[in-house]
XYZ file of C-alpha atoms in Angstrom:
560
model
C -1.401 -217.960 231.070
C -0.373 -214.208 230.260
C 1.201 -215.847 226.971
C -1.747 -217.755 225.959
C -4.324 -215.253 226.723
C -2.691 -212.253 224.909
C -1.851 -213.004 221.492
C -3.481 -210.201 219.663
C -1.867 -207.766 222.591
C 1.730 -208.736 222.099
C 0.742 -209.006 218.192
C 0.104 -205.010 219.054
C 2.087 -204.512 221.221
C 4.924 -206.099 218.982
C 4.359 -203.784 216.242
C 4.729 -200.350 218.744
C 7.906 -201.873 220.065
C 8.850 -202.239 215.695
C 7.775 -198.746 214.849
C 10.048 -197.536 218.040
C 12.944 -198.848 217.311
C 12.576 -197.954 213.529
C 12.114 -194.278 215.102
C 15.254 -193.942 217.157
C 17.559 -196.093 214.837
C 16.624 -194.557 211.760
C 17.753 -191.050 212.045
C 21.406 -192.796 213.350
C 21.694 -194.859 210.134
C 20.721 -191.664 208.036
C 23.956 -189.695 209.648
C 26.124 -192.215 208.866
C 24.969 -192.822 205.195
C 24.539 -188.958 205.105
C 28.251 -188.486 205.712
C 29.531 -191.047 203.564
C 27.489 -190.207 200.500
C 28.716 -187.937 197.675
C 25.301 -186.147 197.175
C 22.310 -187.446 198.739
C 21.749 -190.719 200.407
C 21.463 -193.388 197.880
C 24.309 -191.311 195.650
C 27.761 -192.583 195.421
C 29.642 -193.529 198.375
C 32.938 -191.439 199.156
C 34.928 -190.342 202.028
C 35.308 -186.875 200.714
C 33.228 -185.596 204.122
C 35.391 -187.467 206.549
C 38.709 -186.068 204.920
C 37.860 -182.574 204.412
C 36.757 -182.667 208.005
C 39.960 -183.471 208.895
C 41.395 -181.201 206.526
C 39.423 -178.024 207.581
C 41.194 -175.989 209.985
C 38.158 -174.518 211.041
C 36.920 -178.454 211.822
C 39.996 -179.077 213.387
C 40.050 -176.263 215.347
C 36.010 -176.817 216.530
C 37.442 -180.206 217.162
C 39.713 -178.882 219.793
C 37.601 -176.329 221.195
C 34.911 -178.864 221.464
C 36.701 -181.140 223.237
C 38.400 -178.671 226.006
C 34.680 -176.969 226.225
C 33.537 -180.689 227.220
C 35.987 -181.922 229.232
C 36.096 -178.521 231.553
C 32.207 -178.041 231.998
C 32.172 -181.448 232.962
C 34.926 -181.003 235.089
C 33.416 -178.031 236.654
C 29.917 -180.130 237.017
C 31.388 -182.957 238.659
C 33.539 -180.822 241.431
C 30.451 -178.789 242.213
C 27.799 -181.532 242.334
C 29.542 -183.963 243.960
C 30.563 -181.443 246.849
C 27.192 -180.344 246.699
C 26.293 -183.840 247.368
C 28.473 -184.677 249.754
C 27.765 -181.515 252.021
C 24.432 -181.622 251.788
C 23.617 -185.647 252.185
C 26.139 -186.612 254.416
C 27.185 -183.635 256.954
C 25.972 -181.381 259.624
C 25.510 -178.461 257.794
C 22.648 -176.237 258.264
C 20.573 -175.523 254.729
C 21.269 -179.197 253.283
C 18.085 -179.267 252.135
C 17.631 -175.986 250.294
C 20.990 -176.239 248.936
C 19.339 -180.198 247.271
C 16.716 -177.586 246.218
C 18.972 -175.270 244.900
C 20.919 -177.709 242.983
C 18.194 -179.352 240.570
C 16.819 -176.066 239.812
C 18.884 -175.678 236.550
C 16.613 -178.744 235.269
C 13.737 -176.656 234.988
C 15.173 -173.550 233.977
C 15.672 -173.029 230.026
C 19.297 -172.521 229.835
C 19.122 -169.085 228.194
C 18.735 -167.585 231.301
C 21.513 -169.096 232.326
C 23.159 -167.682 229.456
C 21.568 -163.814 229.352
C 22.069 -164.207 233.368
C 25.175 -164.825 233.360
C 25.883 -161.824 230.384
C 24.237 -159.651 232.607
C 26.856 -160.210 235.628
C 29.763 -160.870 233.891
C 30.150 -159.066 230.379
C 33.502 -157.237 229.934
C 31.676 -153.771 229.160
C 27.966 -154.460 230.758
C 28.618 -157.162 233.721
C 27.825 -155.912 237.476
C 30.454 -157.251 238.152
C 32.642 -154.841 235.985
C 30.609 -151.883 236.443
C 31.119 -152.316 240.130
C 35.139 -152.593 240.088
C 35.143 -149.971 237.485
C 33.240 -148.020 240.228
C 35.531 -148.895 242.876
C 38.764 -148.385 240.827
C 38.001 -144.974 239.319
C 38.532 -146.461 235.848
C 37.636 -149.201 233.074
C 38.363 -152.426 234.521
C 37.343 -156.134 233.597
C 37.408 -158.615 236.344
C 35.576 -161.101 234.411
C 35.007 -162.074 231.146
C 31.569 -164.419 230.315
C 32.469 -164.004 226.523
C 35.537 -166.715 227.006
C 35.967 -170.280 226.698
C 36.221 -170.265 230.675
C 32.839 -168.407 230.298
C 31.503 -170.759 228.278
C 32.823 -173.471 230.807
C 31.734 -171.909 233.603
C 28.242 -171.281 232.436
C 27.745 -175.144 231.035
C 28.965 -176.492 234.434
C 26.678 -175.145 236.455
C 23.827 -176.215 233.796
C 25.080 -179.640 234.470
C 25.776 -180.012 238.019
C 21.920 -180.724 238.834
C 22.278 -184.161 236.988
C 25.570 -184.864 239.041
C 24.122 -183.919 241.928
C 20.753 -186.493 241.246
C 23.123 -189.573 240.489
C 25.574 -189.175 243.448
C 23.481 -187.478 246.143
C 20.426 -191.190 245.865
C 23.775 -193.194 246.216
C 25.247 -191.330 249.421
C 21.707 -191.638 250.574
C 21.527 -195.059 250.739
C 25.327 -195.609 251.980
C 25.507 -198.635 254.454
C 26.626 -197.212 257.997
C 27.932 -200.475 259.191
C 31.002 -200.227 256.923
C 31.421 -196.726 257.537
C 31.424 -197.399 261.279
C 34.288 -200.565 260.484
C 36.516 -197.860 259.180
C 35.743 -195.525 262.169
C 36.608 -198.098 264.707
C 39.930 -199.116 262.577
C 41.082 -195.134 263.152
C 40.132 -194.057 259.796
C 39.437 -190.178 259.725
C 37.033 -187.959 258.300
C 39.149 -187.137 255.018
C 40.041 -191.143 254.551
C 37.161 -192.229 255.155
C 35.314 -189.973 252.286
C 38.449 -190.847 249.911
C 38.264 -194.508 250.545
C 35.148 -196.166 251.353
C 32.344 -193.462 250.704
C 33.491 -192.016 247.028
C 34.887 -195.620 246.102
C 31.708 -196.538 246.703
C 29.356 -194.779 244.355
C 32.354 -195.052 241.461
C 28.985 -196.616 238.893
C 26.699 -193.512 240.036
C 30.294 -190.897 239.614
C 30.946 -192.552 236.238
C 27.532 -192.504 234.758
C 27.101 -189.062 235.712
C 30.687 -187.962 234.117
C 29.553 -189.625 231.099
C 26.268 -187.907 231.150
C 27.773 -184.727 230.949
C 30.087 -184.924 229.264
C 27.930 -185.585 225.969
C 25.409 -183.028 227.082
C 28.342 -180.627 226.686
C 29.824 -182.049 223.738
C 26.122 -181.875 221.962
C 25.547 -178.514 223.420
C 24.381 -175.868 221.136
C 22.508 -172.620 222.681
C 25.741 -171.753 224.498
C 28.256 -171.926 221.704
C 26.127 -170.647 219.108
C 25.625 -167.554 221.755
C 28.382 -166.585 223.641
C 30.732 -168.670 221.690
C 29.980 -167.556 218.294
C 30.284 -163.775 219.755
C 33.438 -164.572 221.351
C 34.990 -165.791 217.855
C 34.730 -169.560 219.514
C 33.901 -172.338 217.328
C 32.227 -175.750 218.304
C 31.059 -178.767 216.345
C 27.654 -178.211 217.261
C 27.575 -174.539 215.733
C 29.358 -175.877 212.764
C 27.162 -178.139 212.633
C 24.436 -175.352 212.057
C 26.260 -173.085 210.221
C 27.234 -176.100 207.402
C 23.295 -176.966 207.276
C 21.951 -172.756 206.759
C 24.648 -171.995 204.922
C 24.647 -171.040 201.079
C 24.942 -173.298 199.555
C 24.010 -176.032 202.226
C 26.817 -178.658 203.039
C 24.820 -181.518 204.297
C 27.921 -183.985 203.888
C 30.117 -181.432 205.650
C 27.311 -181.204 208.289
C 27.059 -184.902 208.816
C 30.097 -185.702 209.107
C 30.465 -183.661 211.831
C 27.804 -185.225 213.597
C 29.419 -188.070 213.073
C 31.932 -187.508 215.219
C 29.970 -186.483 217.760
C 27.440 -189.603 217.540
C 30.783 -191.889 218.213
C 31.736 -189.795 220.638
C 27.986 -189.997 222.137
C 27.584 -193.706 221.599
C 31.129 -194.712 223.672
C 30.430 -193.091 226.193
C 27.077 -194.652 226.644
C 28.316 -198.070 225.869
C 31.280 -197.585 229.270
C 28.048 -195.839 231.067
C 26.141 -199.369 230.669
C 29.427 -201.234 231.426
C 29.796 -199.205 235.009
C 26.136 -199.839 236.027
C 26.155 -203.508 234.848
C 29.070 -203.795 236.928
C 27.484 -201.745 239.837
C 26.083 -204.961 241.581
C 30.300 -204.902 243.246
C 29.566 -202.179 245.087
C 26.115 -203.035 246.124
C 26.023 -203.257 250.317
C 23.363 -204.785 252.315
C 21.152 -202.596 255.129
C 18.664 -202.592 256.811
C 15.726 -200.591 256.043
C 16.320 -198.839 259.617
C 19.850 -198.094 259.230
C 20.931 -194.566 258.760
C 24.185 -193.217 257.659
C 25.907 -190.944 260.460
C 26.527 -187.536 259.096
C 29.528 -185.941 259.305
C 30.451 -182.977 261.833
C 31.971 -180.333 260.202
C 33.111 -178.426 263.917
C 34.319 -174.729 262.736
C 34.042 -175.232 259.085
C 30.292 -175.637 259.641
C 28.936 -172.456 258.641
C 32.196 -171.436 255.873
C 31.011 -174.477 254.189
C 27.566 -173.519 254.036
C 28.338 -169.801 252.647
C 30.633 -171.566 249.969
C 28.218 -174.295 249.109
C 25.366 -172.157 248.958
C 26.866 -169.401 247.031
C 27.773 -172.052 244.611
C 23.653 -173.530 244.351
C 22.832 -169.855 243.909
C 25.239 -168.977 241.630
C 23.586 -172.308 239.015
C 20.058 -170.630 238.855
C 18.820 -168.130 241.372
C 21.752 -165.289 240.897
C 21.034 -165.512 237.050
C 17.238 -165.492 237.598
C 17.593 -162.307 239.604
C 20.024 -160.653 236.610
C 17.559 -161.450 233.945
C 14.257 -159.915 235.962
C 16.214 -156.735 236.982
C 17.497 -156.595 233.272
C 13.376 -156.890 231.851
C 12.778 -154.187 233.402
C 15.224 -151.384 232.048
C 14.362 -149.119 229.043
C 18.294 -150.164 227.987
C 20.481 -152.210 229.705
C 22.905 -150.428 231.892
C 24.023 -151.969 235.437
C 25.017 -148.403 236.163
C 21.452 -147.169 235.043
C 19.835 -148.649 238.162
C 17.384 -145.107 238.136
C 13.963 -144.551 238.022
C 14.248 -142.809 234.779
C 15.461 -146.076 233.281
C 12.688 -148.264 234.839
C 9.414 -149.429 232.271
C 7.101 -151.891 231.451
C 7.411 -151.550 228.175
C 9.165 -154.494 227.205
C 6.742 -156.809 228.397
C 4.301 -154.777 226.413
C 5.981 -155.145 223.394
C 7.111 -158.609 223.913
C 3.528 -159.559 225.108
C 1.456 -157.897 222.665
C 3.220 -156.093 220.076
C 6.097 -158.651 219.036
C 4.458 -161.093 215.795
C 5.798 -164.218 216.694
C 5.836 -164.454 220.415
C 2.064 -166.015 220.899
C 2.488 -168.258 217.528
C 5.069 -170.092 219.029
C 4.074 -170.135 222.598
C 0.980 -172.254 221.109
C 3.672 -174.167 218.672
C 5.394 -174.655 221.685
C 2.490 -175.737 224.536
C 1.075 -177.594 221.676
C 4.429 -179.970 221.042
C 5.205 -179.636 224.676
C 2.015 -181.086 225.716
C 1.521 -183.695 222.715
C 5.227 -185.026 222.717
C 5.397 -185.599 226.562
C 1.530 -187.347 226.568
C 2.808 -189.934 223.819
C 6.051 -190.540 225.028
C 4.413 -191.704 228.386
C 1.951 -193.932 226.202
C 4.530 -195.036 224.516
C 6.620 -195.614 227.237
C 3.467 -197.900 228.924
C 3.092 -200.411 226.151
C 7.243 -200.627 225.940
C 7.691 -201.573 229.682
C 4.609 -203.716 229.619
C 6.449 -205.653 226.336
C 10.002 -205.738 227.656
C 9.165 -206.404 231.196
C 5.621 -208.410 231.803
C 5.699 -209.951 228.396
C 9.229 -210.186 227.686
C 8.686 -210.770 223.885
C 11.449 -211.430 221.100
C 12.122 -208.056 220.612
C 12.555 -206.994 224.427
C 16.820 -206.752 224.289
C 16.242 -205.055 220.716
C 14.047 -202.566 222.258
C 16.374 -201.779 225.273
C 19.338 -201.410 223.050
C 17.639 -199.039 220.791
C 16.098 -196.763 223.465
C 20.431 -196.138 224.846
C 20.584 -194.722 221.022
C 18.985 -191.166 221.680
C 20.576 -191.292 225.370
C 24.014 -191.158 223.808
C 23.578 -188.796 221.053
C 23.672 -185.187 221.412
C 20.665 -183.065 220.457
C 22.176 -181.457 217.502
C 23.344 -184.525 215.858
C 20.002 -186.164 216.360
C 18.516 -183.452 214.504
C 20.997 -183.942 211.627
C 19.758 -187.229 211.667
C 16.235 -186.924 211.672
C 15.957 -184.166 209.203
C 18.415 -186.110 206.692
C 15.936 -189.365 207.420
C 12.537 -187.839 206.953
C 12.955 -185.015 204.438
C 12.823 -187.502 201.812
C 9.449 -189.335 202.887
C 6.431 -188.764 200.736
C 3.651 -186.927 202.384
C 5.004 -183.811 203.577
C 6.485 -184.937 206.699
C 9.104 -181.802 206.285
C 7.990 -178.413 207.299
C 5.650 -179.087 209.678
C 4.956 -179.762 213.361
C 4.743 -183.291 213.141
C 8.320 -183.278 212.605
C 9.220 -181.601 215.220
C 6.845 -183.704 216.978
C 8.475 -186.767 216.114
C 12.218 -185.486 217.311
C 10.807 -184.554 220.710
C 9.432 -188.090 220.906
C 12.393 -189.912 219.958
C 14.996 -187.966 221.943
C 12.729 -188.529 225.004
C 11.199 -191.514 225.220
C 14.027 -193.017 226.651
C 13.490 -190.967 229.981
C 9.823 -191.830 229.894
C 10.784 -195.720 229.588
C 13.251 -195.091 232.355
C 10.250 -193.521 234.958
C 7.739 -195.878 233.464
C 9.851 -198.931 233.934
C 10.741 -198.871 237.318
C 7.577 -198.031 238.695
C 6.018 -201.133 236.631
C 9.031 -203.473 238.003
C 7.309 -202.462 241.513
C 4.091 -203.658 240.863
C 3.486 -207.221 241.389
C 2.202 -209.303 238.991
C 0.078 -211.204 241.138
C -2.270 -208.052 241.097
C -2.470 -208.163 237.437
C -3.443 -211.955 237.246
C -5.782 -211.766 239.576
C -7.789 -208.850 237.464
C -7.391 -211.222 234.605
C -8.735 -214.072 236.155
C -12.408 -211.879 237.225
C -12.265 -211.598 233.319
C -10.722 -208.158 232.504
C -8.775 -207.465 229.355
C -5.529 -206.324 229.418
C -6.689 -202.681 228.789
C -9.104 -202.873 231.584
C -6.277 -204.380 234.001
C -3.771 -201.702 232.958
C -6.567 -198.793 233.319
C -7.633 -200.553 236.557
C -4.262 -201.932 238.439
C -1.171 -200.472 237.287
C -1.980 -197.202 235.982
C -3.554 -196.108 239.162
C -0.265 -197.640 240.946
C 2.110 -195.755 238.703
C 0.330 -192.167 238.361
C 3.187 -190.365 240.913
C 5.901 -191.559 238.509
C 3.437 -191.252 235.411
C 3.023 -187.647 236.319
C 6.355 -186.856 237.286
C 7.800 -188.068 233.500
C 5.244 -186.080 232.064
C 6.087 -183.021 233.759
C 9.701 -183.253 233.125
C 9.765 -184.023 229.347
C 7.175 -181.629 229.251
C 10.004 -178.994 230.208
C 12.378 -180.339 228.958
C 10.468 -179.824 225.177
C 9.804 -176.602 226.053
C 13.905 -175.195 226.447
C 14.719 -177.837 223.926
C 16.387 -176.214 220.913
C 19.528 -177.939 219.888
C 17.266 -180.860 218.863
C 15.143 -178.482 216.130
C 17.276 -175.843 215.189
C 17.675 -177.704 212.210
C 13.939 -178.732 211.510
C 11.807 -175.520 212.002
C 10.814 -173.080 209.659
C 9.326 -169.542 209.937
C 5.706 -171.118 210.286
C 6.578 -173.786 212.424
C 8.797 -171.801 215.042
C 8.958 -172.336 218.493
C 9.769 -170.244 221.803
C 12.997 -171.739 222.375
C 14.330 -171.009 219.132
C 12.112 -167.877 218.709
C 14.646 -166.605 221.343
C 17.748 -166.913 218.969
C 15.885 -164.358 216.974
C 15.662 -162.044 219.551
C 19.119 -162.390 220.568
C 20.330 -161.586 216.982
C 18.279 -158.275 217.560
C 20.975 -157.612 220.416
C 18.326 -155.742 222.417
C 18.711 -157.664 226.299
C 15.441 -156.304 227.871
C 13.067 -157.442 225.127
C 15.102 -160.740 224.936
C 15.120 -161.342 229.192
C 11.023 -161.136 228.915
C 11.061 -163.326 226.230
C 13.149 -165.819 227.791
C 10.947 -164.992 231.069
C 7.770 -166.114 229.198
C 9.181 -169.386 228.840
C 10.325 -170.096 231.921
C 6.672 -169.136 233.225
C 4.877 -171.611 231.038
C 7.557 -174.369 231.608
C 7.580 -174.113 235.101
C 3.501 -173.678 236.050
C 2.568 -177.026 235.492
C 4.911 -178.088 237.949
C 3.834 -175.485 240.177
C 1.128 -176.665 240.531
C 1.235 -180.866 239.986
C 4.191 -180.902 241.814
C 2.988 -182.748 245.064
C 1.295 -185.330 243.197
C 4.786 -186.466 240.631
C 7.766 -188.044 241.421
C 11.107 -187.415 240.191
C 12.445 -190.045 240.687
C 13.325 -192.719 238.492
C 15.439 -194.710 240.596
């Protein structure tokens, strides 16, 4: 009947689902003919690019660098949200559920203030943490070092354990006790039984998430081009920015580079979608009434809780309090903790003096607002075509909403300012483009939100408002939007933070009339001044996170 009755719907519909998958595919076909082309696309094919990336030192050595930097912030993300997970799901110790709280945090944090945070603590000449044990030692000493690749490491690890710490901590949730409880009665201990029936057991939800990270780190660009570029430490992604600002540009040289890190992006998304279409082998049965038994931790109870929580604090809150005490100093001085060196006057400046600061809060609540509204639309008539529908174009769809999943930001941006720069009308240069990256880097989450809370409506519900005569407008205004507004709300929320931090994506599209906050903060870091720079990064954490201040009882988070 549904087939019959909505022709000129799917006929719509169809030609959304088109215009998507143009969207997200084209800017991947536009890196690789980018890369391979001896001037612009449409010029001469070569492989010039590909060898002199190989024949650069400086690409070899951002190579390398690249791939320790991902591979140890990964590393570092895993260890931490896994335990994190573990401790908090599945023992008896006290504060599980602020350190959960703790742990997602980073999500909705813009990572520079991570990054200023974490400068503030642990710089070699500025740090606490130095001033302290210089202090204590009666001389200039450096405990810690931020401006290293282990800072660099350390700071993208604890960016990334929140996503970690999602994936495993729903699995060890919904663990099936009557297993467990096998292996209990067949003497297995506490240690055994974690190492081989609980962890064994989530291996889809610990591989997607190691996968996940690591190309968020390997696409990573505010750290690198930050701390890394200070500390002498070059990564693809800031090669990838310096080759497209510098003069002259090296597009080729630029693409090729992003290249690599598409591949890179793209296998690990394709063995991401092999582990979870293999997950059904470790699927257990349970009943809705069965609960997992935690574990009793006895005298490590409350160590474990000091270590775990120091650890949650130490991925937001710790930072967070660096950056506030640092907005407030007239220079930026741990030792200077006076009341001479106390003011306002950076949020003055910042606030009301500084040119570009309200410009691109409105760029950015503009875009923020916008891109997360029509990536939810989007994401409405997408799952009604691929799952109520399931048209011709359904598997074409899915497979071209893993593309943006499995590329990282920068490279994306490559490929979307390489594909539209050339279109007639102007596209270039203004919002719209920027528009149109924020959209097709994140409707995929949308879809994923979207998706699953339409696979939990029943159909029945929808036939029977079709058969008292309402279109298929009127039935999704009527039925399933009102059924899916918790997880409706919830994407909209987090794209609409995510948009707002988001700068890897368009550090390659704006220009100085088009500029956002996010990358209106680069600016002020190149300025070098820390107080003006900790307000302006405090700005944006204010407007990212009020919304969900305030919505937050009414969204879920929860894709799953």
């Amino acid at each position: 009947m549904w087939r019959r009755s909505l022709s000129w719907d799917q006929l719509v519909l169809g030609m959304i689902c088109v215009l998507t998958v143009v969207m997200v595919s084209y800017p991947v076909v536009s890196v690789v003919l980018r890369s391979i082309s001896k001037d612009d696309i449409g010029s001469e094919l070569t492989l010039q690019w590909l060898a002199a990336l190989f024949e650069s030192g400086r690409s070899r050595d951002a190579l390398i660098n690249t791939v320790i930097y991902a591979a140890g912030s990964s590393a570092l993300a895993m260890v931490v949200g896994v335990g994190l997970a573990v401790v908090a799901v599945r023992t008896d110790m006290p504060g599980g559920r602020w350190i959960g709280i703790l742990a997602v945090l980073p999500m909705l944090v813009p990572p520079f203030i991570l990054v200023i945070g974490w400068i503030a603590i642990a710089d070699p000449n500025a740090g606490f943490v130095n001033i302290i044990a210089s202090l204590a030692m009666g001389s200039k000493t450096t405990l810690v070092n931020v401006n290293t690749m282990a800072g660099i490491v350390w700071i993208t690890g604890l960016f990334l354990t929140p996503y970690v710490y999602l994936l495993v901590a729903a699995g060890l949730s919904n663990s099936d006790p009557a297993v467990e409880e096998a292996a209990r009665v067949s003497g297995a201990g506490r240690l055994r039984l974690l190492a081989t029936i609980i962890l064994p057991l989530q291996r889809p939800a610990l591989l997607a998430a190691l996968l996940l990270v690591l190309i968020m780190s390997a696409g990573d660009f505010i750290i690198p081009a930050t701390v890394g570029l200070k500390s002498r430490i070059y990564l693809l992604p800031s090669l990838i920015w310096q080759n497209s600002n510098s003069f002259p540009p090296r597009p080729g040289m630029a693409a090729a580079q992003g290249l690599l890190l598409v591949a890179f992006g793209l296998v690990c998304i394709y063995f991401q979608r092999r582990a979870l279409s293999r997950g059904g082998r470790f699927t257990l049965l349970g009943g809705k009434g069965a609960t997992t038994i935690p574990f009793r931790l006895g005298r490590m109870r409350y160590p474990l809780a000091v270590v775990a929580m120091v650890f949650a604090l130490s991925s937001s809150v710790i930072p967070m309090l660096a950056v506030s005490s640092m907005a407030f100093m007239k220079y930026w001085a741990p030792y200077a903790f006076t009341p001479k060196n106390f003011t306002l006057d950076n949020f003055s400046y910042i606030l009301f003096k500084y040119p570009q600061v309200w410009p691109s809060a409105r760029h950015s609540l503009f875009l923020a607002v916008l891109g997360a509204t029509v990536c939810v639309l989007l994401a409405i008539a997408l799952a009604w075509y691929v799952i109520r529908l399931r048209g011709r174009l359904s598997r074409v769809v899915e497979y071209a909403l893993v593309l943006p999943l499995g590329i990282p930001g920068i490279a994306l941006g490559l490929g979307i300012l390489g594909a539209w720069i050339a279109i007639p009308g102007g596209l270039y240069g203004t919002l719209w483009i920027l528009l149109l990256a924020y959209v097709t880097a994140h409707i995929p989450i949308a879809m994923q939100f979207v998706g699953s809370a339409l696979h939990g409506i029943h159909a029945d519900l929808e036939d029977a408002s079709r058969v008292s005569g309402h279109s298929w407008l009127a039935t999704l205004r009527r039925i399933d939007i009102p059924l899916m507004r918790p997880a409706l709300l919830g994407s909209w929320l987090l794209i609409y933070v995510v948009i707002l931090r988001e700068i890897s994506l368009v550090i390659l599209l704006y220009n100085p009339g088009t500029i956002v906050l996010s990358v209106g903060l680069m600016d002020v870091w190149s300025n070098g001044f820390y107080p003006e720079l900790a307000v302006y990064s405090l700005l944006l954490m204010v407007l990212g996170l009020l919304p969900v201040a305030l919505l937050w009882k009414f969204a879920r988070f929860s894709a799953a």
